[in-house]
CSV table of C-alpha atoms in Angstrom, one decimal:
chain,number,residue,atom,x,y,z
A,1446,PHE,CA,-30.1,18.4,-36.2
A,1447,GLN,CA,-29.6,21.6,-34.2
A,1448,ASN,CA,-26.3,23.5,-34.3
A,1449,PRO,CA,-23.8,21.7,-32.2
A,1450,LYS,CA,-22.8,22.9,-28.7
A,1451,ILE,CA,-19.0,23.3,-28.8
A,1452,VAL,CA,-16.8,23.8,-25.8
A,1453,LEU,CA,-13.3,24.5,-27.0
A,1454,SER,CA,-10.1,24.9,-25.1
A,1455,PRO,CA,-8.7,28.5,-25.7
A,1456,THR,CA,-5.4,26.9,-26.8
A,1457,TYR,CA,-7.1,25.5,-29.9
A,1458,ALA,CA,-9.4,28.5,-30.7
A,1459,TYR,CA,-7.9,28.7,-34.2
A,1460,LEU,CA,-9.5,25.3,-35.0
A,1461,GLN,CA,-13.1,26.4,-34.2
A,1462,GLN,CA,-14.3,26.2,-37.8
A,1463,GLU,CA,-12.6,22.8,-38.4
A,1464,ILE,CA,-14.1,21.4,-35.3
A,1465,ARG,CA,-17.6,22.7,-36.2
A,1466,LYS,CA,-17.4,20.4,-39.3
A,1467,ILE,CA,-16.7,17.2,-37.3
A,1468,PRO,CA,-20.3,16.0,-37.1
A,1469,ALA,CA,-20.5,16.0,-40.9
A,1470,GLY,CA,-17.4,13.8,-41.0
A,1471,ASP,CA,-15.3,16.6,-42.6
A,1472,TYR,CA,-11.9,15.4,-41.5
A,1473,ARG,CA,-9.2,13.0,-42.7
A,1474,ILE,CA,-9.3,9.6,-41.0
A,1475,LEU,CA,-5.8,8.2,-40.4
A,1476,GLU,CA,-6.7,5.2,-38.3
A,1477,THR,CA,-9.7,3.6,-36.6
A,1478,TYR,CA,-8.9,2.2,-33.2
A,1479,CYS,CA,-12.4,1.1,-32.2
A,1480,ASP,CA,-15.7,0.9,-34.0
A,1481,ARG,CA,-18.0,-1.0,-31.7
A,1482,ARG,CA,-20.1,0.7,-29.0
A,1483,ASN,CA,-18.1,3.9,-29.4
A,1484,MET,CA,-16.0,5.0,-32.4
A,1485,VAL,CA,-12.4,6.1,-31.7
A,1486,ARG,CA,-10.3,7.5,-34.6
A,1487,LYS,CA,-7.0,9.1,-35.2
A,1488,ILE,CA,-7.7,12.1,-37.4
A,1489,GLU,CA,-6.0,15.0,-39.1
A,1490,LEU,CA,-7.4,18.5,-39.2
A,1491,ALA,CA,-6.2,21.7,-40.8
A,1492,GLY,CA,-2.5,22.3,-40.8
A,1493,GLY,CA,-1.7,18.6,-40.5
A,1494,ARG,CA,-2.4,18.5,-36.7
A,1495,ILE,CA,-3.1,15.0,-35.5
A,1496,PHE,CA,-5.9,14.3,-32.9
A,1497,VAL,CA,-8.0,11.5,-31.5
A,1498,LEU,CA,-11.7,11.8,-31.9
A,1499,LYS,CA,-14.1,9.7,-29.8
A,1500,GLN,CA,-17.7,9.6,-31.0
A,1501,TYR,CA,-20.0,8.1,-28.3
A,1502,LYS,CA,-22.8,5.8,-29.1
A,1503,ARG,CA,-26.2,7.4,-29.2
A,1504,PRO,CA,-27.8,6.9,-25.8
A,1505,THR,CA,-31.2,5.4,-25.1
A,1506,ARG,CA,-34.2,7.6,-25.1
A,1507,LEU,CA,-34.2,7.7,-21.3
A,1508,ASN,CA,-30.6,8.8,-21.2
A,1509,GLN,CA,-31.3,11.3,-24.0
A,1510,PHE,CA,-33.7,13.0,-21.6
A,1511,ALA,CA,-31.2,12.6,-18.7
A,1512,TYR,CA,-28.3,14.2,-20.6
A,1513,THR,CA,-30.6,17.0,-21.8
A,1514,LEU,CA,-32.0,17.9,-18.4
A,1515,PHE,CA,-30.0,16.4,-15.5
A,1516,ARG,CA,-26.6,14.8,-16.3
A,1517,LYS,CA,-23.4,15.7,-18.1
A,1518,SER,CA,-22.8,13.8,-21.2
A,1519,LYS,CA,-19.9,11.4,-21.5
A,1520,ALA,CA,-18.2,13.8,-23.9
A,1521,CYS,CA,-18.5,16.6,-21.4
A,1522,ARG,CA,-17.2,14.4,-18.6
A,1523,ALA,CA,-14.2,13.3,-20.7
A,1524,TYR,CA,-13.3,16.9,-21.3
A,1525,GLU,CA,-13.7,18.1,-17.7
A,1526,TYR,CA,-12.0,15.0,-16.2
A,1527,ALA,CA,-9.0,15.6,-18.4
A,1528,LEU,CA,-8.7,19.2,-17.2
A,1529,ARG,CA,-9.1,18.0,-13.6
A,1530,LEU,CA,-6.4,15.4,-14.0
A,1531,GLN,CA,-4.0,18.0,-15.4
A,1532,GLN,CA,-4.8,20.3,-12.5
A,1533,LEU,CA,-3.9,17.5,-10.1
A,1534,GLY,CA,-0.5,17.0,-11.9
A,1535,PHE,CA,-1.4,13.9,-13.9
A,1536,GLU,CA,-0.8,13.4,-17.6
A,1537,THR,CA,-3.5,12.6,-20.0
A,1538,ALA,CA,-4.2,13.3,-23.6
A,1539,ALA,CA,-4.7,17.1,-23.7
A,1540,PRO,CA,-8.4,18.0,-24.1
A,1541,VAL,CA,-9.2,20.0,-27.2
A,1542,ALA,CA,-13.0,20.2,-27.3
A,1543,TYR,CA,-16.2,18.4,-26.9
A,1544,LEU,CA,-19.3,18.7,-29.0
A,1545,GLU,CA,-23.0,17.8,-28.3
A,1546,ILE,CA,-25.5,17.4,-31.0
A,1547,SER,CA,-29.2,17.7,-30.3
A,1548,ARG,CA,-32.2,16.6,-32.3
A,1549,HIS,CA,-35.8,17.8,-31.6
A,1550,GLY,CA,-34.5,19.4,-28.4
A,1551,LEU,CA,-32.9,16.3,-27.0
A,1552,PHE,CA,-29.3,15.2,-26.7
A,1553,HIS,CA,-28.4,13.0,-29.6
A,1554,THR,CA,-24.6,12.5,-30.0
A,1555,GLY,CA,-21.4,13.5,-28.2
A,1556,TYR,CA,-17.9,13.9,-29.5
A,1557,PHE,CA,-14.6,14.3,-27.5
A,1558,LEU,CA,-11.5,15.6,-29.3
A,1559,SER,CA,-8.0,15.2,-27.7
A,1560,GLU,CA,-4.4,15.5,-28.6
A,1561,PHE,CA,-2.8,12.4,-30.0
A,1562,ILE,CA,-0.2,10.8,-27.6
A,1563,ALA,CA,2.5,9.4,-29.8
A,1564,THR,CA,4.2,7.2,-27.1
A,1565,VAL,CA,1.8,4.3,-27.1
A,1566,ALA,CA,2.8,1.9,-24.4
A,1567,GLU,CA,3.2,-1.8,-24.8
A,1568,TYR,CA,1.5,-3.9,-22.2
A,1569,LEU,CA,3.2,-3.8,-18.9
A,1570,GLN,CA,5.0,-7.0,-18.1
A,1571,GLU,CA,7.5,-8.5,-15.7
A,1572,GLY,CA,10.9,-9.7,-17.0
A,1573,ASP,CA,14.2,-7.9,-16.9
A,1574,GLU,CA,15.3,-5.2,-14.5
A,1575,GLU,CA,14.1,-2.4,-16.7
A,1576,SER,CA,10.6,-4.0,-16.9
A,1577,ARG,CA,10.7,-4.2,-13.1
A,1578,LYS,CA,11.6,-0.6,-12.9
A,1579,ILE,CA,8.6,0.3,-15.1
A,1580,LEU,CA,6.3,-1.7,-12.9
A,1581,GLU,CA,7.6,-0.2,-9.6
A,1582,ASP,CA,7.3,3.3,-11.0
A,1583,PHE,CA,3.7,2.4,-12.2
A,1584,ALA,CA,3.0,1.4,-8.6
A,1585,ALA,CA,4.2,4.8,-7.3
A,1586,PHE,CA,2.0,6.5,-9.9
A,1587,ILE,CA,-1.0,4.6,-8.6
A,1588,VAL,CA,-0.1,5.5,-5.1
A,1589,GLU,CA,0.0,9.2,-6.1
A,1590,MET,CA,-3.4,8.9,-7.8
A,1591,HIS,CA,-5.0,7.3,-4.7
A,1592,GLU,CA,-3.5,9.8,-2.3
A,1593,LYS,CA,-4.9,12.6,-4.4
A,1594,GLY,CA,-8.4,11.0,-4.5
A,1595,VAL,CA,-8.4,9.8,-8.2
A,1596,PHE,CA,-10.5,6.7,-8.3
A,1597,ASN,CA,-10.0,5.1,-11.7
A,1598,LEU,CA,-12.6,2.3,-12.3
A,1599,ASP,CA,-11.1,1.4,-15.7
A,1600,MET,CA,-7.4,1.0,-14.7
A,1601,ASN,CA,-6.3,-1.6,-17.2
A,1602,PRO,CA,-2.9,-1.6,-19.0
A,1603,GLY,CA,-4.4,-0.7,-22.3
A,1604,ASN,CA,-5.5,2.7,-20.9
A,1605,VAL,CA,-2.0,3.6,-19.6
A,1606,PHE,CA,0.8,5.0,-21.8
A,1607,PHE,CA,4.3,5.4,-20.5
A,1608,TYR,CA,7.7,6.9,-21.4
A,1609,LYS,CA,11.0,7.5,-19.7
A,1610,SER,CA,12.0,10.9,-18.4
A,1611,GLY,CA,15.4,11.0,-16.9
A,1612,GLU,CA,15.7,8.0,-14.5
A,1613,LYS,CA,12.0,7.6,-14.0
A,1614,TYR,CA,9.1,6.4,-16.0
A,1615,ARG,CA,6.1,8.7,-16.4
A,1616,PHE,CA,2.5,7.6,-17.2
A,1617,ALA,CA,-0.4,9.1,-19.0
A,1618,LEU,CA,-4.1,8.0,-18.8
A,1619,ILE,CA,-6.6,7.7,-21.6
A,1620,ASP,CA,-10.2,6.6,-21.7
A,1621,ILE,CA,-10.9,8.4,-18.5
A,1622,ASN,CA,-14.8,8.5,-18.4
A,1623,ARG,CA,-15.0,6.1,-15.5
A,1624,ILE,CA,-12.7,8.1,-13.2
A,1625,ARG,CA,-14.1,9.5,-10.0
A,1626,PHE,CA,-12.6,12.2,-7.8
A,1627,CYS,CA,-12.9,11.6,-4.1
A,1628,ARG,CA,-11.7,13.2,-0.9
A,1629,HIS,CA,-10.5,9.9,0.4
A,1630,LEU,CA,-10.1,6.4,-1.1
A,1631,THR,CA,-10.7,3.5,1.3
A,1632,ARG,CA,-8.6,0.4,1.2
A,1633,ASN,CA,-11.6,-1.4,-0.4
A,1634,ASP,CA,-11.6,1.3,-3.2
A,1635,CYS,CA,-7.9,0.7,-3.8
A,1636,VAL,CA,-8.4,-3.0,-4.2
A,1637,GLU,CA,-11.3,-2.4,-6.6
A,1638,VAL,CA,-8.9,-0.4,-8.8
A,1639,PHE,CA,-6.4,-3.2,-8.9
A,1640,LYS,CA,-9.1,-5.6,-9.9
A,1641,HIS,CA,-8.9,-4.1,-13.4
A,1642,LEU,CA,-5.2,-5.0,-13.8
A,1643,ASP,CA,-6.2,-8.7,-14.4
A,1644,ASN,CA,-4.6,-8.4,-17.9
A,1645,LEU,CA,-1.2,-8.3,-16.2
A,1646,PRO,CA,0.6,-11.6,-15.8
A,1647,PRO,CA,0.7,-12.7,-12.1
A,1648,PRO,CA,4.4,-12.0,-11.7
A,1649,ALA,CA,4.0,-8.5,-13.0
A,1650,LEU,CA,1.0,-7.8,-10.9
A,1651,SER,CA,2.9,-9.0,-7.8
A,1652,VAL,CA,5.7,-6.5,-8.5
A,1653,VAL,CA,3.1,-3.7,-8.6
A,1654,LEU,CA,1.3,-4.8,-5.5
A,1655,VAL,CA,4.4,-5.4,-3.4
A,1656,ARG,CA,5.8,-2.0,-4.3
A,1657,TYR,CA,2.4,-0.3,-3.8
A,1658,ALA,CA,2.1,-1.9,-0.3
A,1659,GLU,CA,5.7,-0.8,0.6
A,1660,LEU,CA,5.0,2.8,-0.3
A,1661,ARG,CA,1.8,2.8,1.7
A,1662,GLN,CA,3.1,0.7,4.5
A,1663,TRP,CA,0.5,-1.9,4.0
A,1664,ASN,CA,0.8,-5.7,4.4
A,1665,PRO,CA,1.7,-7.0,0.8
A,1666,GLN,CA,0.3,-10.5,1.5
A,1667,ILE,CA,-3.1,-9.2,2.5
A,1668,LEU,CA,-3.2,-6.8,-0.4
A,1669,CYS,CA,-2.3,-9.5,-2.9
A,1670,GLY,CA,-4.8,-11.9,-1.5
A,1671,ALA,CA,-7.6,-9.3,-1.5
A,1672,VAL,CA,-6.9,-8.4,-5.1
A,1673,MET,CA,-6.9,-12.0,-6.3
A,1674,LEU,CA,-10.2,-12.6,-4.6
A,1675,ARG,CA,-11.7,-9.4,-6.1
A,1676,GLN,CA,-10.6,-10.4,-9.6
A,1677,GLY,CA,-12.6,-13.6,-9.2
A,1678,VAL,CA,-9.7,-15.8,-10.2
A,1679,ASN,CA,-10.9,-19.3,-10.6
A,1680,LEU,CA,-7.9,-20.8,-12.4
A,1681,PRO,CA,-5.7,-22.7,-10.0
A,1682,ARG,CA,-2.6,-22.2,-12.0
A,1683,ARG,CA,-2.9,-18.4,-12.0
A,1684,ILE,CA,-3.5,-18.4,-8.3
A,1685,LYS,CA,-0.5,-20.7,-7.7
A,1686,THR,CA,1.7,-18.6,-10.0
A,1687,GLY,CA,0.6,-15.4,-8.3
A,1688,PHE,CA,1.4,-16.5,-4.8
A,1689,ARG,CA,4.8,-18.0,-5.9
A,1690,SER,CA,5.6,-14.6,-7.5
A,1691,LEU,CA,4.6,-12.7,-4.4
A,1692,LEU,CA,6.7,-15.0,-2.1
A,1693,SER,CA,9.7,-14.5,-4.4
A,1694,HIS,CA,9.4,-10.7,-4.4
A,1695,LEU,CA,9.1,-10.8,-0.6
A,1696,GLY,CA,12.3,-12.9,-0.4
A,1697,LEU,CA,10.3,-15.7,1.2
A,1698,ARG,CA,10.9,-18.3,-1.5
A,1699,LYS,CA,14.3,-19.5,-2.8
């Protein structure tokens, strides 16, 4: 293996030697979140600092050539997208560094290191008034993203952390490789984002959609119907529950 390419945030320059040892596995593993296609671990480096390390699966030979000659690696994109989100005023796990390992002159393995976010969110759901407040603030967060051209193609609840700040809830994004930055998002783009919220129960999703539509002065019935169709819902009970929830939130059902 060739010496790794390391791009390190100036804030963490003091960790350069520790980060250089990452490909050799020279760090303390505190927890493994994922060990399938990619490996995601909570680790500890010198001084007891806690970080999250994502090691990307080695790409195919074709993509090895592409990442070497034409395209940015996933590790590079994760780092740069995090910086871009911060510049736009959105919260995400602070980017620390990314590493690229080459073998025989070709890209081989990528690593992305970020700060650990301690406030891991539970799945968003609809229930009491506080839960409704979370969902409505979440809708406002999505509106802000869309108005600033942030097109998140992996917008599922497991990639959103939240915490309360004053009277409002704030949100932070993780796993941001599938984000795109656009000048303008069409309505079709916005519906495509909501497609990935299919883990939300229909009542909770209805709260988000109605509030989103209100803030953008859109028709909530049309938005809700478009999202359900895009999700490919084929379970009659889910459809029935979703429309009942929508009517309730619109005050059209007693």
